[in-house]
Short mmCIF file of C-alpha atoms in Angstrom, two decimals:
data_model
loop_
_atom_site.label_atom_id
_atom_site.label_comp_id
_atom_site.label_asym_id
_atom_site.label_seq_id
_atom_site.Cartn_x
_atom_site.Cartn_y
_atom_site.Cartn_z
CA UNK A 1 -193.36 -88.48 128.71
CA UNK A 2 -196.27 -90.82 128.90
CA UNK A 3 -199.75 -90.02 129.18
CA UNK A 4 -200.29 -91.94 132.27
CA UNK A 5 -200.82 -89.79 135.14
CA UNK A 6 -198.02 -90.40 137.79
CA UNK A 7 -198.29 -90.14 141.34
CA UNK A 8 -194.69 -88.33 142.46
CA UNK A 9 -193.41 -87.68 146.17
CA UNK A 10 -191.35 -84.81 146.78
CA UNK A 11 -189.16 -84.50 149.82
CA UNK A 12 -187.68 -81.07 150.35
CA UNK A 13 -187.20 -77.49 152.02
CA UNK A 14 -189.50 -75.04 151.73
CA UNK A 15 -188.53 -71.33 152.55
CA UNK A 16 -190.26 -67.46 151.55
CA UNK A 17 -187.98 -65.21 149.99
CA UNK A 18 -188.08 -61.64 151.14
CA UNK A 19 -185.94 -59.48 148.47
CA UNK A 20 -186.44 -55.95 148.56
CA UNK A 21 -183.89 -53.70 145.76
CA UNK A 22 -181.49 -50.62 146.88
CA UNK A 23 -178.75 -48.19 144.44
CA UNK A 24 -176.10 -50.03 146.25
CA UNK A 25 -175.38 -52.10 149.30
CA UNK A 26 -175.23 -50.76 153.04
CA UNK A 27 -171.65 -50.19 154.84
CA UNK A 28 -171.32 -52.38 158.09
CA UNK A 29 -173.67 -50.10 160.57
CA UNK A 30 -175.32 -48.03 157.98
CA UNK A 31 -178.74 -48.63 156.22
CA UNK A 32 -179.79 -47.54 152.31
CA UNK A 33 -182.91 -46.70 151.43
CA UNK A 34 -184.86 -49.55 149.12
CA UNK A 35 -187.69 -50.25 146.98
CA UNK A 36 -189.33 -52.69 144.84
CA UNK A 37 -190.19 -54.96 148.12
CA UNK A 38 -191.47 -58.76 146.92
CA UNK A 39 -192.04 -61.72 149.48
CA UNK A 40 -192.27 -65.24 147.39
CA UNK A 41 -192.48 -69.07 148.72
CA UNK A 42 -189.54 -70.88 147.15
CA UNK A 43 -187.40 -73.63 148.39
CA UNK A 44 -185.93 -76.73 146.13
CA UNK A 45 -189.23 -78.83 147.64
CA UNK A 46 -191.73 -76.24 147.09
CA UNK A 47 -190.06 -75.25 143.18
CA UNK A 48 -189.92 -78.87 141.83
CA UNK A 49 -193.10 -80.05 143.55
CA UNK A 50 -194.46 -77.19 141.79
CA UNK A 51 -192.82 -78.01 138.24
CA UNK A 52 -193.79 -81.77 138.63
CA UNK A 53 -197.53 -80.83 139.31
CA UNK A 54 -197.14 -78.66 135.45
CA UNK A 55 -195.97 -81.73 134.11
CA UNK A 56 -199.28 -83.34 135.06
CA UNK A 57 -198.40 -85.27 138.18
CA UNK A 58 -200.39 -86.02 141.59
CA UNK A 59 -197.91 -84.50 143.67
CA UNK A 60 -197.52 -84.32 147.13
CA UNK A 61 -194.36 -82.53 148.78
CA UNK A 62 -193.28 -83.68 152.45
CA UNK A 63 -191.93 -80.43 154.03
CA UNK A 64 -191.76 -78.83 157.23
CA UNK A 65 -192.92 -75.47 157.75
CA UNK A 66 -193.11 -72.58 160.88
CA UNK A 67 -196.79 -72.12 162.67
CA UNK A 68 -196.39 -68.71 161.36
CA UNK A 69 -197.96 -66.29 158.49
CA UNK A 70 -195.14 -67.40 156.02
CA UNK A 71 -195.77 -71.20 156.63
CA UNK A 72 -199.24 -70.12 155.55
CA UNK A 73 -198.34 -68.67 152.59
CA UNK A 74 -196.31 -71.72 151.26
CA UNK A 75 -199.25 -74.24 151.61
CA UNK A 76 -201.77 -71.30 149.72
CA UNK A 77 -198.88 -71.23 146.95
CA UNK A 78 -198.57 -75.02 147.01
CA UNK A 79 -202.81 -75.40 146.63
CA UNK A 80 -202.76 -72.64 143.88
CA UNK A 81 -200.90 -75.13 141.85
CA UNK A 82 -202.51 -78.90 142.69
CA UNK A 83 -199.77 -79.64 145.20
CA UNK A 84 -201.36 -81.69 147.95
CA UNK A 85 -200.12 -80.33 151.28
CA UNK A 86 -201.09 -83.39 153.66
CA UNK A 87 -197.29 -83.98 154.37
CA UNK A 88 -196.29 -80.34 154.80
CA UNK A 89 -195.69 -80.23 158.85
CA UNK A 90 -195.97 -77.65 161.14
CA UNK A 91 -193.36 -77.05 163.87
CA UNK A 92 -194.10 -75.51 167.08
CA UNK A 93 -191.81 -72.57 168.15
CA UNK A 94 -189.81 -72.46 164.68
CA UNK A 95 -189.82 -70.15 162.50
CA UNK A 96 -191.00 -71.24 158.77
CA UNK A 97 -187.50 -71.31 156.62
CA UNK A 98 -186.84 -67.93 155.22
CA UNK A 99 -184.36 -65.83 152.89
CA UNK A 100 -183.89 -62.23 152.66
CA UNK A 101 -182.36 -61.03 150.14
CA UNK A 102 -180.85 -57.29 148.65
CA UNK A 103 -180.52 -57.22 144.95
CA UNK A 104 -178.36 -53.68 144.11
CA UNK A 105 -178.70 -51.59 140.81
CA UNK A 106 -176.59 -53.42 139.23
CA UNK A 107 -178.13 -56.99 139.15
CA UNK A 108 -175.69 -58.05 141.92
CA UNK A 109 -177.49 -59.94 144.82
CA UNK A 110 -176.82 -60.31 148.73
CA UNK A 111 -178.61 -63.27 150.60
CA UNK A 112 -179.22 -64.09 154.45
CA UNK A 113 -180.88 -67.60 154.64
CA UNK A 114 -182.18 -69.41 157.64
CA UNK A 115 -183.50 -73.13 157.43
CA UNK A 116 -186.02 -72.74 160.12
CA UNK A 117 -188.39 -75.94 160.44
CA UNK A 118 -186.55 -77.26 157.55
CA UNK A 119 -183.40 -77.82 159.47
CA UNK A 120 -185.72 -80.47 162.42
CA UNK A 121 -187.62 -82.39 159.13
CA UNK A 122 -186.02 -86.11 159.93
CA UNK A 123 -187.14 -90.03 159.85
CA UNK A 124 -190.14 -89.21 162.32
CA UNK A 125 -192.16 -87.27 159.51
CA UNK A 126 -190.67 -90.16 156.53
CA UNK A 127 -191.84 -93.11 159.19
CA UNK A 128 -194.87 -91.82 160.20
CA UNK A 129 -197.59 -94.37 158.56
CA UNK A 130 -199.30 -91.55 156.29
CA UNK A 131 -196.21 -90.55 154.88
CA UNK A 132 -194.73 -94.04 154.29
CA UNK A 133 -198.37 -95.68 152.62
CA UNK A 134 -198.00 -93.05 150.70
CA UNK A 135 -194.12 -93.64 149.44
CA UNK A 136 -195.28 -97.33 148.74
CA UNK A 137 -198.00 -95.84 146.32
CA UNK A 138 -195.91 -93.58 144.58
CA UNK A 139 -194.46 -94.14 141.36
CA UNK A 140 -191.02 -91.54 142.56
CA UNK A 141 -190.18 -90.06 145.31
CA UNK A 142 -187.81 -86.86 144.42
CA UNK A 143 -185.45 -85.97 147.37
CA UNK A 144 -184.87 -82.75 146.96
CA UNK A 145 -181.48 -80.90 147.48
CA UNK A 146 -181.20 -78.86 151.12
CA UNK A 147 -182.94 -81.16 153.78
CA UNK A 148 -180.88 -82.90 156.41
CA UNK A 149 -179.14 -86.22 155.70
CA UNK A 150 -180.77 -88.33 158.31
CA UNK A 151 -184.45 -87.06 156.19
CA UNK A 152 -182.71 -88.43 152.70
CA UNK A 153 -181.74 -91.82 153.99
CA UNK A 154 -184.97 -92.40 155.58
CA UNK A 155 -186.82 -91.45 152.46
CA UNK A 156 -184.78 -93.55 150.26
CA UNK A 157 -185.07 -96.74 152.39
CA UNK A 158 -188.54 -96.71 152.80
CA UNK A 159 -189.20 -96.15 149.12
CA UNK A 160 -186.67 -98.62 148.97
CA UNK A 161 -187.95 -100.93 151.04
CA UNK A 162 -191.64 -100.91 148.63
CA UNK A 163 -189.63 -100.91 145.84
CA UNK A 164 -190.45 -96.95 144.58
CA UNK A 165 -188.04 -95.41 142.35
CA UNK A 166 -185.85 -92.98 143.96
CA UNK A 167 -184.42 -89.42 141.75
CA UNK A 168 -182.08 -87.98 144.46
CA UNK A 169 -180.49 -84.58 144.57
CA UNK A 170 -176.96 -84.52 145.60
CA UNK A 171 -174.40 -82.21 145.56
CA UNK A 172 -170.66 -81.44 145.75
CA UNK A 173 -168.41 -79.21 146.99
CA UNK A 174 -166.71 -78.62 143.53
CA UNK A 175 -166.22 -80.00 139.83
CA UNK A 176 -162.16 -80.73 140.48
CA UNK A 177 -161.68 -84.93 140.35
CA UNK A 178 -160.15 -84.48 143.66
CA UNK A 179 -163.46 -83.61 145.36
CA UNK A 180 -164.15 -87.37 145.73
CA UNK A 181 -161.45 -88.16 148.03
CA UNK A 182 -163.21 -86.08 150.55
CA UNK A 183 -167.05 -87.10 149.54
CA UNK A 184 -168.73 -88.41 152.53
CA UNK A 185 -172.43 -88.91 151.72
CA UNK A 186 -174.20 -91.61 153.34
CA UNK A 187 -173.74 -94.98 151.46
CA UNK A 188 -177.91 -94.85 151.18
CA UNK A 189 -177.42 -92.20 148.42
CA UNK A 190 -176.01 -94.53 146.02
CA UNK A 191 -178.95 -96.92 146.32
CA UNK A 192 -180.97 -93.73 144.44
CA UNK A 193 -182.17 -94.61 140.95
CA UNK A 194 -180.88 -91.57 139.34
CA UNK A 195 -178.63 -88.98 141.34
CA UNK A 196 -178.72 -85.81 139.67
CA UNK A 197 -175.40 -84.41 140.47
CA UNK A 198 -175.42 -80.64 141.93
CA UNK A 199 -172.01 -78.23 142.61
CA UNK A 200 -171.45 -75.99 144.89
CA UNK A 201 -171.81 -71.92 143.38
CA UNK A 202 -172.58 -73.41 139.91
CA UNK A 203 -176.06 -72.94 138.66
CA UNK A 204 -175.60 -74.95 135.44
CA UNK A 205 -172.45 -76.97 134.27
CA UNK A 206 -172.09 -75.38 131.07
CA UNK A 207 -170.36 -72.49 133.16
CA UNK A 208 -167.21 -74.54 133.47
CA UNK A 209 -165.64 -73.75 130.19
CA UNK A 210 -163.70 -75.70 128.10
CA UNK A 211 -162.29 -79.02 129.83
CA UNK A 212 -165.09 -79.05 132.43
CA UNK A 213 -167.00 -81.55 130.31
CA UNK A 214 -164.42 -84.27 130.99
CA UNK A 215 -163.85 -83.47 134.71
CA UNK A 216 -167.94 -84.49 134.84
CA UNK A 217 -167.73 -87.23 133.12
CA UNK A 218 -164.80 -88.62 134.81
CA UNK A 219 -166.69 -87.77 138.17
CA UNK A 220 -170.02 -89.32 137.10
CA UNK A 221 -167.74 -92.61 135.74
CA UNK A 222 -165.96 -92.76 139.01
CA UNK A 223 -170.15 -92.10 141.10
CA UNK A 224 -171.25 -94.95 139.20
CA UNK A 225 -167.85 -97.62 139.64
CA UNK A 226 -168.79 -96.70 143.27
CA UNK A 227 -172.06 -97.92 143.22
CA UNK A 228 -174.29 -95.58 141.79
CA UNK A 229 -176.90 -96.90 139.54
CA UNK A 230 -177.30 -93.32 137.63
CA UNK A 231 -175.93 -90.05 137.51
CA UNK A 232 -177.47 -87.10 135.46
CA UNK A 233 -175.46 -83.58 135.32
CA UNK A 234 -177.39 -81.04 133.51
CA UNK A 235 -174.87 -79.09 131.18
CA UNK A 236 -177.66 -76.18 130.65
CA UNK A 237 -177.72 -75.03 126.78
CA UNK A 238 -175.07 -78.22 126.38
CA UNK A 239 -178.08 -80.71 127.25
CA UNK A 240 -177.32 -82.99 129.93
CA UNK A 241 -174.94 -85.96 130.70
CA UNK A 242 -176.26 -89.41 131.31
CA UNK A 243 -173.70 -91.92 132.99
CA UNK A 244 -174.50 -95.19 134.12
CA UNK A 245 -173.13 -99.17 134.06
CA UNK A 246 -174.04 -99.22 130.61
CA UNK A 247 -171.47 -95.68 129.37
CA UNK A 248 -172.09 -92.06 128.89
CA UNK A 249 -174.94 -90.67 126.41
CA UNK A 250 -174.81 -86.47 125.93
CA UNK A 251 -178.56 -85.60 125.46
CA UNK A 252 -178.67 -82.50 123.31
CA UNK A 253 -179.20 -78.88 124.25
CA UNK A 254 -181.85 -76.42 122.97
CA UNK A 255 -181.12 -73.31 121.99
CA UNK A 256 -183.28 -70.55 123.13
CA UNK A 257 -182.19 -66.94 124.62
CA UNK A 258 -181.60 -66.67 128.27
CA UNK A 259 -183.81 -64.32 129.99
CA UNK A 260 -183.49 -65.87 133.63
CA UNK A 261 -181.57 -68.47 134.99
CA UNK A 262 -183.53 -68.96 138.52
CA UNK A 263 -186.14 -71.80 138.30
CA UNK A 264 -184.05 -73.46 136.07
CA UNK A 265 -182.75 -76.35 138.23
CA UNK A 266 -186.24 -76.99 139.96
CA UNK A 267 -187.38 -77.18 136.45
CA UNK A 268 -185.16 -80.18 135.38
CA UNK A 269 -185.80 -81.97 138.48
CA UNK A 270 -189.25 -82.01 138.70
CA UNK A 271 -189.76 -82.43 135.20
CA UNK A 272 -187.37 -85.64 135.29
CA UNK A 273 -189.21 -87.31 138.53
CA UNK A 274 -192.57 -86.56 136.34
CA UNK A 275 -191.07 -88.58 133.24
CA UNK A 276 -189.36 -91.18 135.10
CA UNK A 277 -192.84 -91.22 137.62
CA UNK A 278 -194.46 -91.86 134.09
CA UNK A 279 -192.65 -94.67 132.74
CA UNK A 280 -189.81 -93.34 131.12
CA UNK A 281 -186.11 -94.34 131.24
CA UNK A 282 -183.23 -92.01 132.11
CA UNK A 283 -182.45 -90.83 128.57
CA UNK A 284 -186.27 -90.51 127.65
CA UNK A 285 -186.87 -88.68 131.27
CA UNK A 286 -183.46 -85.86 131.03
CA UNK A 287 -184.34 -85.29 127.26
CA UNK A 288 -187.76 -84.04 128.45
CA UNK A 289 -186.04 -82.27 131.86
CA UNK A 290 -183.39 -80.44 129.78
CA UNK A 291 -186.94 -79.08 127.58
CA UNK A 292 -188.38 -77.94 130.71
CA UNK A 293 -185.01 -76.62 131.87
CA UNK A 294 -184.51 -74.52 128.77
CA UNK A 295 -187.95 -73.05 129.12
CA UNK A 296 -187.50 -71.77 132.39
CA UNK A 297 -184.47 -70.29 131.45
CA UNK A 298 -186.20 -68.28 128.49
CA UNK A 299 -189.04 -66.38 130.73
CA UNK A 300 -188.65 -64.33 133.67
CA UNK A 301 -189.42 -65.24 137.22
CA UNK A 302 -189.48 -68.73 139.05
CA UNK A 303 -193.28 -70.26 139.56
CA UNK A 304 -194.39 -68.13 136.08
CA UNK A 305 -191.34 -69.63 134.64
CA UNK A 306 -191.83 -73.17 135.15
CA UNK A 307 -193.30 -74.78 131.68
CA UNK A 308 -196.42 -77.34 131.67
CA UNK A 309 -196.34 -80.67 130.19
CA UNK A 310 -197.63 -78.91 126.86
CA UNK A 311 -195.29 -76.48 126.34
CA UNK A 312 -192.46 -79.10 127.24
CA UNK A 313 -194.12 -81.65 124.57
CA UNK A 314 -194.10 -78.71 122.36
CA UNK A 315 -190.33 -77.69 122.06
CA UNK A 316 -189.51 -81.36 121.41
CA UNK A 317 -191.49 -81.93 118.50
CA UNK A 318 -189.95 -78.86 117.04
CA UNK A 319 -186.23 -80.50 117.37
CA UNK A 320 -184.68 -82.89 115.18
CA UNK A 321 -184.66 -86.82 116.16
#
């Protein structure tokens, strides 16, 4: 990553987890009693808007958020960390996005999510003359995973309409090749610089095992004969895959232990919007994402997880060229 400052854009939902633990989960009817109670702003907007501002961006994160206590708490979390909050909208009579979740003594986890304000974010807030001189200033705009498709397309044609590069977040509903007869995304999303290409229940791509290497790149291959410029698939401790018009590059894994796998994905993404914000190309931008990646995956937690630019710069002058 260059030293250049770069001015990033992040489009994406914001929500405050509410986890509290218990020995084991209730029966239908029936309550346990719990302990260990923690309430923490999260959401794929708030996470990578977080990790980009590490990296030493000027970030600012278009969100919408409830006129409630919670909605407060995101935009504190968001200033704690340089985020500008300009863009971050609040919505009458809705409820700021939340999660609650019950995590047993085992590990095992139970969630309840509702999208709030995050589910009415559309082209209004994208449109709205602030929001767009702003995209036309930016170096990225990031569209984050989890927002509603009518808020993607707007973002990318408006940044494509000044000409800002566009890292998209897209996902499917499953790594088997037949999963794109069925994909409907708007043809906007192809129009993204770089898509970085999300599955459904799959936190990293090195979970698929043997022969789930060529299934992605035969997916990515067929993205790209479709019209995508770019498609990035982070393979976790594998590195990451890099498909484009040009062929397929594997950018190498790091090996370090894993403590915690949560802030892992905001991590790559708003580490790779950061590089590519700076200057970089793909392959320069995921080698310094799949750094940040494997450093959030080596501490515990999600915002005290997420790596700065130094500690990114760090690891990659320990590995071999």
């Amino acid at each position: 990553m260059t030293e250049r400052i770069p001015k990033v854009l992040v489009v994406g939902p914001t929500y405050v987890d509410m986890a509290v633990k218990c020995e084991m989960f209730p029966e239908p009817g029936r309550s346990v009693e719990g302990s260990g109670f923690s309430c923490v702003p999260t959401g794929a907007g708030l996470n990578e808007a977080i990790q980009a501002a590490l990296c030493g961006a000027e970030v600012y994160l278009l969100s919408r958020i409830g006129e409630d206590c919670f909605g407060e708490m995101i935009k504190q979390t968001l200033r704690r960390y340089g985020v500008s909050t300009d863009l971050v909208y609040l919505t009458q009579a809705i409820s700021t996005g939340i999660v609650v979740t019950m995590v047993d003594g085992n590990g095992e986890n139970r969630s309840c999510r509702s999208a709030g304000a995050n589910r009415v974010l559309g082209r209004d807030e994208i449109e709205y003359a602030g929001a767009e001189q702003l995209i036309q200033t930016a170096d990225v705009c990031l569209v984050s995973d989890g927002i509603p498709p009518t808020a993607a397309v707007s973002a990318i044609r408006t940044a494509g309409l000044h000409k800002t590069r566009v890292v998209l977040e897209a996902r499917l509903p499953g790594v088997e090749r037949q999963v794109l007869r069925s994909i409907d995304w708007p043809v906007d999303f192809y129009n993204a610089d770089v898509i970085i290409l999300r599955f459904e229940g799959i936190v990293c791509a090195s979970e698929l095992g043997a022969g789930g290497d060529g299934d992605l790149k035969f997916i990515g291959t067929e993205l790209v004969a479709c019209g995508a410029r770019c498609v990035v698939i982070s393979m976790g401790w594998h590195g990451a895959l890099v498909i484009d018009r040009q062929g397929q590059r594997r950018i190498p894994g790091i090996t370090l232990d894993v403590v915690d796998q949560t802030g892992c994905e905001s991590a790559f993404a708003g580490a790779l919007a950061a590089s590519c914000g700076s200057g970089d190309n793909p392959d320069r931008a995921v080698k310094f994402a799949v750094a940040a990646e494997t450093l959030a995956r080596s501490r515990f937690g999600l915002h005290d997880a997420l790596p700065k630019k130094e500690d990114i710069l760090m690891l990659l002058q320990d590995q071999p060229d």
